[in-house]
PDB file of C-alpha atoms in Angstrom:
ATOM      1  CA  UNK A 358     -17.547 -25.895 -43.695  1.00  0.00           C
ATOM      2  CA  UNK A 359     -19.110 -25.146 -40.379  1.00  0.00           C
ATOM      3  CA  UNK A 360     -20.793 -28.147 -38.682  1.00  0.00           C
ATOM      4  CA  UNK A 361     -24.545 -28.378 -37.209  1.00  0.00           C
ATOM      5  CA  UNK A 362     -23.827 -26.024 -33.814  1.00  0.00           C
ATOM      6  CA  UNK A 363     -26.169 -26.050 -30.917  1.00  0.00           C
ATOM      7  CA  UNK A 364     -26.472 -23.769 -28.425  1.00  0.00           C
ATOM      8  CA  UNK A 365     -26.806 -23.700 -25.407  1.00  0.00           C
ATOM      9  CA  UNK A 366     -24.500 -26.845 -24.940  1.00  0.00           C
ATOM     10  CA  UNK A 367     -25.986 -27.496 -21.035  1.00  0.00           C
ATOM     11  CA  UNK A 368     -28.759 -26.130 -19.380  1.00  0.00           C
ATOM     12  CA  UNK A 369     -30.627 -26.392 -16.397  1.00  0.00           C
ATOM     13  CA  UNK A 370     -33.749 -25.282 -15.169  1.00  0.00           C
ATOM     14  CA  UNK A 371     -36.946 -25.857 -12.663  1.00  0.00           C
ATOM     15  CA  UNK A 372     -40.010 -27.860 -13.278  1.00  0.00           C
ATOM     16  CA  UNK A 373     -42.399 -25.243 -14.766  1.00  0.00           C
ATOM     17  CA  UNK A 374     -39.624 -23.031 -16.331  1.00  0.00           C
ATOM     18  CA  UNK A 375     -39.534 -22.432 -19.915  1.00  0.00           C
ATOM     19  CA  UNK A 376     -36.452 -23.464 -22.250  1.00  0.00           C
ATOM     20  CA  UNK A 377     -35.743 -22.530 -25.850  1.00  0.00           C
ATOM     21  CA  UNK A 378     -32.780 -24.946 -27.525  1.00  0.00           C
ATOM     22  CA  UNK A 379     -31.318 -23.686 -31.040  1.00  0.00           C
ATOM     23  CA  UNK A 380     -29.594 -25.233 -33.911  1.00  0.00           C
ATOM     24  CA  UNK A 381     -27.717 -23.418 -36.570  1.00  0.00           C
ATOM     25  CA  UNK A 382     -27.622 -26.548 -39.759  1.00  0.00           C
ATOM     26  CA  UNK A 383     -25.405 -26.575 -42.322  1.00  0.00           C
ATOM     27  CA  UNK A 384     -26.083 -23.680 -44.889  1.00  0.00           C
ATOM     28  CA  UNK A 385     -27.833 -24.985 -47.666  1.00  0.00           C
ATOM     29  CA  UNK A 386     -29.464 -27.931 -45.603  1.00  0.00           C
ATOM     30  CA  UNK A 387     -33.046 -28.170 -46.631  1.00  0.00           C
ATOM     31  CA  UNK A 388     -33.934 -31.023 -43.605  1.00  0.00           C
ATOM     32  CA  UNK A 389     -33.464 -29.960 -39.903  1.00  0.00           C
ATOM     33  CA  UNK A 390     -34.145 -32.925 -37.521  1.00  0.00           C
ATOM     34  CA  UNK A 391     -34.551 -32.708 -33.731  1.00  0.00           C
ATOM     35  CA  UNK A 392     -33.826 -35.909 -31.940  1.00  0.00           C
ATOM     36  CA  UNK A 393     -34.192 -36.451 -28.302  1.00  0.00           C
ATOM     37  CA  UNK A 394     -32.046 -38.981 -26.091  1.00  0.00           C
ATOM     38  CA  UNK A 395     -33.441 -39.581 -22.261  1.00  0.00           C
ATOM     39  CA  UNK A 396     -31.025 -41.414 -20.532  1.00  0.00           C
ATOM     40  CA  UNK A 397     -29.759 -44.685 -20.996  1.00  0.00           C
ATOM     41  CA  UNK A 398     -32.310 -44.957 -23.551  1.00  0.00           C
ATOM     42  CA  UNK A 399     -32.798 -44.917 -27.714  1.00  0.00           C
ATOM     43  CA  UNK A 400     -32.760 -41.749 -29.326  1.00  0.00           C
ATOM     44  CA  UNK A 401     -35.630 -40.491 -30.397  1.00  0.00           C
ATOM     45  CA  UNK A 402     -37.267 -38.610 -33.614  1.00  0.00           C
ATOM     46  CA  UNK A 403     -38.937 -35.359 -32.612  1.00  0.00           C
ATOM     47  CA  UNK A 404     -39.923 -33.611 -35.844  1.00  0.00           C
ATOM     48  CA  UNK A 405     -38.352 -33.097 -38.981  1.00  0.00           C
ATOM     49  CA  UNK A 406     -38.403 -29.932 -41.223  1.00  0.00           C
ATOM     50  CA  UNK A 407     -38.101 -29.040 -44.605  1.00  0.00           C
ATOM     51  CA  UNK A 408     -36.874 -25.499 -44.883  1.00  0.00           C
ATOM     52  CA  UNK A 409     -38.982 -23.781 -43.060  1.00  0.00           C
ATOM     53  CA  UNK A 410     -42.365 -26.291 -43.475  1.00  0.00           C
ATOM     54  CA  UNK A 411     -42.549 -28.602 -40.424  1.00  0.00           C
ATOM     55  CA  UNK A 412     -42.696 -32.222 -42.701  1.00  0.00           C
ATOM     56  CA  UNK A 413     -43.415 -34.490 -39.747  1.00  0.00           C
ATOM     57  CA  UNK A 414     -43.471 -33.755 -36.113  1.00  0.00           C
ATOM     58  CA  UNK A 415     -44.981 -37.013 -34.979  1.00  0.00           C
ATOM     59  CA  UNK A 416     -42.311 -37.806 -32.700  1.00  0.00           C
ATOM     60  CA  UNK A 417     -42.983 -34.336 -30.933  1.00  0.00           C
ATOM     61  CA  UNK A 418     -44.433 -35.332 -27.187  1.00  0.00           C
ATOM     62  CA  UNK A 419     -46.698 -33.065 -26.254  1.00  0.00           C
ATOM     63  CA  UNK A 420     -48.424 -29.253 -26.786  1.00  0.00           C
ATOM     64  CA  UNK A 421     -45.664 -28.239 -24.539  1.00  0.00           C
ATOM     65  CA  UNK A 422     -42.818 -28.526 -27.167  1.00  0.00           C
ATOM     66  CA  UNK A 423     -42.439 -25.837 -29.935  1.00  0.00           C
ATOM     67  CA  UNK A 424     -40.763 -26.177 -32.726  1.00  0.00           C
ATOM     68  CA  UNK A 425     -40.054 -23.350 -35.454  1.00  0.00           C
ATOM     69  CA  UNK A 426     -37.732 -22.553 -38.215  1.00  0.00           C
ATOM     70  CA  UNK A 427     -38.105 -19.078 -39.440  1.00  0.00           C
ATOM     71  CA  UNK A 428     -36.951 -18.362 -43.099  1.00  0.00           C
ATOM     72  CA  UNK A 429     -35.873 -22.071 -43.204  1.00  0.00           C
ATOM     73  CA  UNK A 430     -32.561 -21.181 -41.760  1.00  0.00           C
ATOM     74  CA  UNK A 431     -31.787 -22.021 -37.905  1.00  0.00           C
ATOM     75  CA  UNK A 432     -34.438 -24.012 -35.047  1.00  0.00           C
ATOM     76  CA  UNK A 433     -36.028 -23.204 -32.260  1.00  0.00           C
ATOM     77  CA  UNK A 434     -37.675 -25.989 -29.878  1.00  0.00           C
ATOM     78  CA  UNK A 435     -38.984 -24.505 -26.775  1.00  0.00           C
ATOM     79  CA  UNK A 436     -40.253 -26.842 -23.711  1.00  0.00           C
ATOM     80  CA  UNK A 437     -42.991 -24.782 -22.051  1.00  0.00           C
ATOM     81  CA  UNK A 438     -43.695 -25.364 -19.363  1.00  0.00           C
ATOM     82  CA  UNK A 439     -40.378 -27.600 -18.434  1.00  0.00           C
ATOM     83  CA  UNK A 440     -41.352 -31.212 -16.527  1.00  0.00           C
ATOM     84  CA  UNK A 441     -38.927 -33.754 -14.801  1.00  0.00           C
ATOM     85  CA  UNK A 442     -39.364 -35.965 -17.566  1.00  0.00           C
ATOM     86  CA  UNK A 443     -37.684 -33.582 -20.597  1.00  0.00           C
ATOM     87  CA  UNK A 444     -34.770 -34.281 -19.139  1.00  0.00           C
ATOM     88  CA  UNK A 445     -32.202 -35.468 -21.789  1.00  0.00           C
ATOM     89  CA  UNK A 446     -29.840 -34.659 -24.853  1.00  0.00           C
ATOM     90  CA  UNK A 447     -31.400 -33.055 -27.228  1.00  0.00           C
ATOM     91  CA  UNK A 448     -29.972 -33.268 -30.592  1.00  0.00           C
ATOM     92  CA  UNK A 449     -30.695 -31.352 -33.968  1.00  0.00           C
ATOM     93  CA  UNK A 450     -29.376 -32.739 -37.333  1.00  0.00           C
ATOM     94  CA  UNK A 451     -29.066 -31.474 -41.085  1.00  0.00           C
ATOM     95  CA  UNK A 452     -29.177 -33.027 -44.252  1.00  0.00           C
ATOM     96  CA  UNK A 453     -28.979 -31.828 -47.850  1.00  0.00           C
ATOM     97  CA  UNK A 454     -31.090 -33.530 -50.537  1.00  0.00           C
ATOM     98  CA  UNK A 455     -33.351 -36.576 -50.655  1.00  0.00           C
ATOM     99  CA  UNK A 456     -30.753 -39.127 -51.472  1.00  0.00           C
ATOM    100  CA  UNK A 457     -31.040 -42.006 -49.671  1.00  0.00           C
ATOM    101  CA  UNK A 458     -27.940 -42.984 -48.225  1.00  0.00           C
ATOM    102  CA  UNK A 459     -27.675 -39.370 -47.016  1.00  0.00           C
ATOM    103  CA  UNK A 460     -26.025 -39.345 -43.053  1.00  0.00           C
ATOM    104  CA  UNK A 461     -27.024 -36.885 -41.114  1.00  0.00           C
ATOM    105  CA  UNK A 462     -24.872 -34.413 -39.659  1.00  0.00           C
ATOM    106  CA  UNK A 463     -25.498 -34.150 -36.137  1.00  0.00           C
ATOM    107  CA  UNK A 464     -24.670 -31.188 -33.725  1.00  0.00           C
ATOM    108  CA  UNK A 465     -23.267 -31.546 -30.619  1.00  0.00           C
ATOM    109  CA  UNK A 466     -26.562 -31.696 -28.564  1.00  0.00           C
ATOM    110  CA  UNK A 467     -28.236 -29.887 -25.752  1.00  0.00           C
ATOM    111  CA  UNK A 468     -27.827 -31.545 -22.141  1.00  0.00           C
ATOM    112  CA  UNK A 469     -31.367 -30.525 -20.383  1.00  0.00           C
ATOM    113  CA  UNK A 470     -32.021 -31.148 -17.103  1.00  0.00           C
ATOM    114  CA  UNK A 471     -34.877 -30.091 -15.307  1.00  0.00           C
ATOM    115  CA  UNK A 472     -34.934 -30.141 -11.486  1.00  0.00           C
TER     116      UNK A 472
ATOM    117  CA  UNK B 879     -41.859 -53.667 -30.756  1.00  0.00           C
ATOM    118  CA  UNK B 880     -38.253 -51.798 -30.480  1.00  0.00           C
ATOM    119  CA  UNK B 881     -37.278 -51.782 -34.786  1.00  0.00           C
ATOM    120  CA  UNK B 882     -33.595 -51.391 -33.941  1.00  0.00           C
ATOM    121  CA  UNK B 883     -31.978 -53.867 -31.479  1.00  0.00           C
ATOM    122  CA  UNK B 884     -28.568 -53.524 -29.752  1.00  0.00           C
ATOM    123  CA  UNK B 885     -28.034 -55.767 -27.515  1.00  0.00           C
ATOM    124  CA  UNK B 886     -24.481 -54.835 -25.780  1.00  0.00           C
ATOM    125  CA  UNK B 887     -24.574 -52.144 -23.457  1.00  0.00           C
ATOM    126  CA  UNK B 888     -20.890 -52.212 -23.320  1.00  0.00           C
ATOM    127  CA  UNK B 889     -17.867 -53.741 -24.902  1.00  0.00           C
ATOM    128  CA  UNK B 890     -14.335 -53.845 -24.169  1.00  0.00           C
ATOM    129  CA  UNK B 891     -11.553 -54.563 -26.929  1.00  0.00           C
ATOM    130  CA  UNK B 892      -7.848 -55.267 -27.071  1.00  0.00           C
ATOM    131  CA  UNK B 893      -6.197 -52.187 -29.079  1.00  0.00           C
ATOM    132  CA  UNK B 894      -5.383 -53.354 -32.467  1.00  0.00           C
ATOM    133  CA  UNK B 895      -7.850 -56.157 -32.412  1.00  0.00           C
ATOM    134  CA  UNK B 896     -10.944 -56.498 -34.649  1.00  0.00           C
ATOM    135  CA  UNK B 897     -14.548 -56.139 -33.312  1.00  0.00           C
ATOM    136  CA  UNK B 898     -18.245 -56.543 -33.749  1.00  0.00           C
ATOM    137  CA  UNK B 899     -21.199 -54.624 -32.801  1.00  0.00           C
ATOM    138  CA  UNK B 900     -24.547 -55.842 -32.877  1.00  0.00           C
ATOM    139  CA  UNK B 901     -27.554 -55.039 -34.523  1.00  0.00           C
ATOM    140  CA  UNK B 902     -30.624 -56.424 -35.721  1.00  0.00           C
ATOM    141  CA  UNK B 903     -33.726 -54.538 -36.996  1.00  0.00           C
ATOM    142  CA  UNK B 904     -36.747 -55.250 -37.598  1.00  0.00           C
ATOM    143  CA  UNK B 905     -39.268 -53.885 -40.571  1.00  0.00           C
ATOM    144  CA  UNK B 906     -41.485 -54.928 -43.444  1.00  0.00           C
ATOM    145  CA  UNK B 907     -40.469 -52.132 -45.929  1.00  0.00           C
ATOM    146  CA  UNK B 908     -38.933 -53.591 -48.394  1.00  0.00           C
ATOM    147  CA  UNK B 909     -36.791 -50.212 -49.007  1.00  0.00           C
ATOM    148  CA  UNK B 910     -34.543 -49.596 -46.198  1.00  0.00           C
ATOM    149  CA  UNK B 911     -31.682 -47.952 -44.738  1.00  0.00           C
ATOM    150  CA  UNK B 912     -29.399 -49.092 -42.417  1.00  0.00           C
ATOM    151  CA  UNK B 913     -26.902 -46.400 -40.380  1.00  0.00           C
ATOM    152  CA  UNK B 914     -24.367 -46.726 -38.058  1.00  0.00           C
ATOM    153  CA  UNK B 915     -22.852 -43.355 -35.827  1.00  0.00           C
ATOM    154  CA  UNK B 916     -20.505 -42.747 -33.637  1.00  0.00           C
ATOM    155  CA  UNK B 917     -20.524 -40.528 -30.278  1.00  0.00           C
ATOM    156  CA  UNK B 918     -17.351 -39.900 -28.856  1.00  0.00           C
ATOM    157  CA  UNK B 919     -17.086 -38.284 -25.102  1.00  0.00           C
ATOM    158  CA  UNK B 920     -17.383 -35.006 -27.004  1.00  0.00           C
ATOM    159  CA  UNK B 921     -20.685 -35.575 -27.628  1.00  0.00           C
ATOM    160  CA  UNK B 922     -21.249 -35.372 -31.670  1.00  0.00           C
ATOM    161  CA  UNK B 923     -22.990 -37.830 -33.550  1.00  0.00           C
ATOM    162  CA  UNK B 924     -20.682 -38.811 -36.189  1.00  0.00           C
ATOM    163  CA  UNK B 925     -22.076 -40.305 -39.350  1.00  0.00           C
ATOM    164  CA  UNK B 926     -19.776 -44.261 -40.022  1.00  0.00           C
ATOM    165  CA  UNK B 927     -21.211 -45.998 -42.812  1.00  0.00           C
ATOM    166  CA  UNK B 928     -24.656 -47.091 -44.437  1.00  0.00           C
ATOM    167  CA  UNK B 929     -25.956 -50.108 -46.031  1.00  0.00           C
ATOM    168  CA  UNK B 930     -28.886 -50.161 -48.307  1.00  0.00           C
ATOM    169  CA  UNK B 931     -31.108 -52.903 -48.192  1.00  0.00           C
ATOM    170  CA  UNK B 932     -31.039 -53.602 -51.751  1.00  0.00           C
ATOM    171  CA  UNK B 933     -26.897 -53.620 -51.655  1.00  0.00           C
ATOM    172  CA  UNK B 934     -25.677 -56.339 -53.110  1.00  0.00           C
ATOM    173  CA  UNK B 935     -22.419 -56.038 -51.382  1.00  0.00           C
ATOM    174  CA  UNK B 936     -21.303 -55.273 -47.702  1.00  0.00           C
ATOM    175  CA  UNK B 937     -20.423 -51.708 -47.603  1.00  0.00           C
ATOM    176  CA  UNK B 938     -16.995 -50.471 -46.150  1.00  0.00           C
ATOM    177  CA  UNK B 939     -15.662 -47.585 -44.964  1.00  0.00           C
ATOM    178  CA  UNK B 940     -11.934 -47.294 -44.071  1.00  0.00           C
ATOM    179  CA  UNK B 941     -12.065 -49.600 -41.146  1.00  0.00           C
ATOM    180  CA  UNK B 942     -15.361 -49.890 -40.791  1.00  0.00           C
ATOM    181  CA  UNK B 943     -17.106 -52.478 -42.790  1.00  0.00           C
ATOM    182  CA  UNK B 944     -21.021 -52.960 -42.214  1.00  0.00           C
ATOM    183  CA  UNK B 945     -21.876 -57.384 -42.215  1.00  0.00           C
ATOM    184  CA  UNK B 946     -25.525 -57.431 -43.784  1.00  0.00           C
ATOM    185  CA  UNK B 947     -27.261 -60.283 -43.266  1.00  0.00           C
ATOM    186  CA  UNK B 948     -30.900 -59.678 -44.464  1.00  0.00           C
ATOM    187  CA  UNK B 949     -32.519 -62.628 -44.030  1.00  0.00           C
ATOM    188  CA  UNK B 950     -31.521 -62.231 -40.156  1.00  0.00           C
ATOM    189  CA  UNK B 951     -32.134 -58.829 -40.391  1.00  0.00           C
ATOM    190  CA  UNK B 952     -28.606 -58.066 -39.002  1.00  0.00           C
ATOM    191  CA  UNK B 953     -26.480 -55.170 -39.111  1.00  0.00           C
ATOM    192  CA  UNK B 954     -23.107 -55.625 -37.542  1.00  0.00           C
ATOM    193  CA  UNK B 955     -20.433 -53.126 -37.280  1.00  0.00           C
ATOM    194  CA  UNK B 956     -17.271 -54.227 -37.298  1.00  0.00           C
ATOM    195  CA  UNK B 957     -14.139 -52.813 -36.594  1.00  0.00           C
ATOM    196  CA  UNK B 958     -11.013 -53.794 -37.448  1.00  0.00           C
ATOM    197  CA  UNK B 959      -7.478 -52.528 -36.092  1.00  0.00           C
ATOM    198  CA  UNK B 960      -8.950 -51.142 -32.781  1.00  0.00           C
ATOM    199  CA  UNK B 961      -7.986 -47.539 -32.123  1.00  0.00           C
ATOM    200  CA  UNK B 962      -8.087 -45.765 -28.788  1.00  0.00           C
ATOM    201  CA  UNK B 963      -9.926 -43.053 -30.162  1.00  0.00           C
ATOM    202  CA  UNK B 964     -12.469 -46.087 -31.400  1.00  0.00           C
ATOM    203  CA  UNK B 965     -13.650 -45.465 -27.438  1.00  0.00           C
ATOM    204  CA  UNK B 966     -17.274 -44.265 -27.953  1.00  0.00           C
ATOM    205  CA  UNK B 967     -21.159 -44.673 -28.003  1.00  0.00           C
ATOM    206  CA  UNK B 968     -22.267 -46.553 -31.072  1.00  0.00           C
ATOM    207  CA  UNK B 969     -26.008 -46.178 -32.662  1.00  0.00           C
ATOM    208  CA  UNK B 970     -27.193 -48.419 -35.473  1.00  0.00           C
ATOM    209  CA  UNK B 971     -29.849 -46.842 -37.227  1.00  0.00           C
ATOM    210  CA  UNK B 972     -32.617 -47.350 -39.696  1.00  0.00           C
ATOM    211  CA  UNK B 973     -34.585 -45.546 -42.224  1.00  0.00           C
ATOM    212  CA  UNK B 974     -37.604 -47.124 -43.818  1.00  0.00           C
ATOM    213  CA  UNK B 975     -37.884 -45.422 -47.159  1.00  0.00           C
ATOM    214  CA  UNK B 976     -41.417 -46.467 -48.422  1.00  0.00           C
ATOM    215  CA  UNK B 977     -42.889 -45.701 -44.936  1.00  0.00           C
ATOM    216  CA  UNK B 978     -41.142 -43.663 -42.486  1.00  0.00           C
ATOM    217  CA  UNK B 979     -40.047 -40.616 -44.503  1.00  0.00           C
ATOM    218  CA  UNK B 980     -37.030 -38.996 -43.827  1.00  0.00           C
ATOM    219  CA  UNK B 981     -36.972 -40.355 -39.937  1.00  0.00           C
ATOM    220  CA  UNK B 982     -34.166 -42.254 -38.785  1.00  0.00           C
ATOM    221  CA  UNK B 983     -34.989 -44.546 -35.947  1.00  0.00           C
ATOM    222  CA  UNK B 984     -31.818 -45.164 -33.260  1.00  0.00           C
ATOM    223  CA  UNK B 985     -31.197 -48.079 -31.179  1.00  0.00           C
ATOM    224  CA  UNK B 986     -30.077 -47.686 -27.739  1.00  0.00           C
ATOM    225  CA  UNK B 987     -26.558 -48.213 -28.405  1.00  0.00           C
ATOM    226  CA  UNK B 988     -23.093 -50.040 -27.720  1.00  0.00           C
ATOM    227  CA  UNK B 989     -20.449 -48.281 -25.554  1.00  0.00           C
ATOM    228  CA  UNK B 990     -17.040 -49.788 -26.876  1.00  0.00           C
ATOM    229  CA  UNK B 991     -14.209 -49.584 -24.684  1.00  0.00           C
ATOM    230  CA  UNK B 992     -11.138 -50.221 -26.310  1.00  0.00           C
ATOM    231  CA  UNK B 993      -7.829 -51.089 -24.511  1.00  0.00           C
ATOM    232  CA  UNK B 994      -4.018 -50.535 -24.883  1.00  0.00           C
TER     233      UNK B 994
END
């Protein structure tokens, strides 16, 4: 079975540009978390969807992060416009099912760097 | 107030030798979760082992066994018959059932180091 891939693996852009990450889950994963890890620091909860319904996106920063899952398959999260301080590894995670003890499965995350 | 505590940046261990992580949480759900994943250099999170708070027993998981001490509020992680491929970031992680959802809240992490 294919793992949670994210693409693109690096990027980096200037203050002011836009970005748009993307995560491909697990088929058949209903939840699709984005996580965010600035460094040296905790990671973070960003939002969390259920297919395609956004179920809580109180971890999301700001109006300049978009998040969308269209058809309840793959995510978008676009930073728009890009600051110093969205720097980090963004990571998107799947899960099947409300069972508790559920892991996630994580991708491989997103290095951003804006300069 | 941080809910997930680890408090060694970095550890180094002896290859073949046993070892703990730390972690301590802190919440007032009474339904819980506790997580702990792996990040090797290649940078996936890898999902270890969970404990739930109403576990009787310590769970285990190959090598990895999970010391739950719930009056403390402690999760350790502990290792046994380091591996060189044990070398990694390590995240305990909680999930408060009756009030956060489906979110999973990360500590900052352990980076184990581990010897030949």
């Amino acid at each position: 079975e294919a793992g949670v891939t994210q693409f693109p693996s690096h990027s980096v852009i200037e203050k002011g540009q836009t970005v748009t990450l993307r995560c491909d889950p697990i088929s058949g994963h209903d939840n699709l978390y984005w996580y965010r890890r600035v460094m040296g620091k905790e990671i973070k909860f960003l939002l969390h969807f259920v297919k395609e319904s956004k179920q809580d996106e109180s971890g999301m920063p700001n109006n300049r992060f978009l998040a969308e899952r269209t058809g309840g398959t793959y995510s978008t999260l676009k930073v728009q416009p890009a600051e110093l301080e969205d720097s980090g590894v963004y990571f998107c995670a799947s899960s099947q099912g409300r069972l508790a003890n559920y892991g996630y499965t994580f991708g491989s995350g997103t290095r951003l760097t804006v300069v | 107030a941080q809910k997930i505590t680890q408090t060694q940046p970095g550890m180094f261990v002896q290859e073949k030798e046993a070892v703990t992580l730390d972690c301590t949480y802190d919440t007032s759900d009474p339904s819980y979760g506790l997580f702990w994943y792996k990040q090797p250099s290649s940078g996936e999170m890898i999902f270890l082992i969970y404990q739930g708070s109403y576990d009787q027993q310590n769970a285990t998981e190959g090598r990895y066994s999970l010391n739950f001490q719930k009056a403390r509020k402690s999760a350790n992680l502990v290792i046994s018959a380091s591996q060189l491929g044990d070398s990694a970031m390590y995240f305990c992680a909680m999930r408060e059932f009756n009030t956060g959802g489906f979110k999973t809240i990360f500590g900052a992490g352990t980076r184990l180091f581990v010897k030949a």
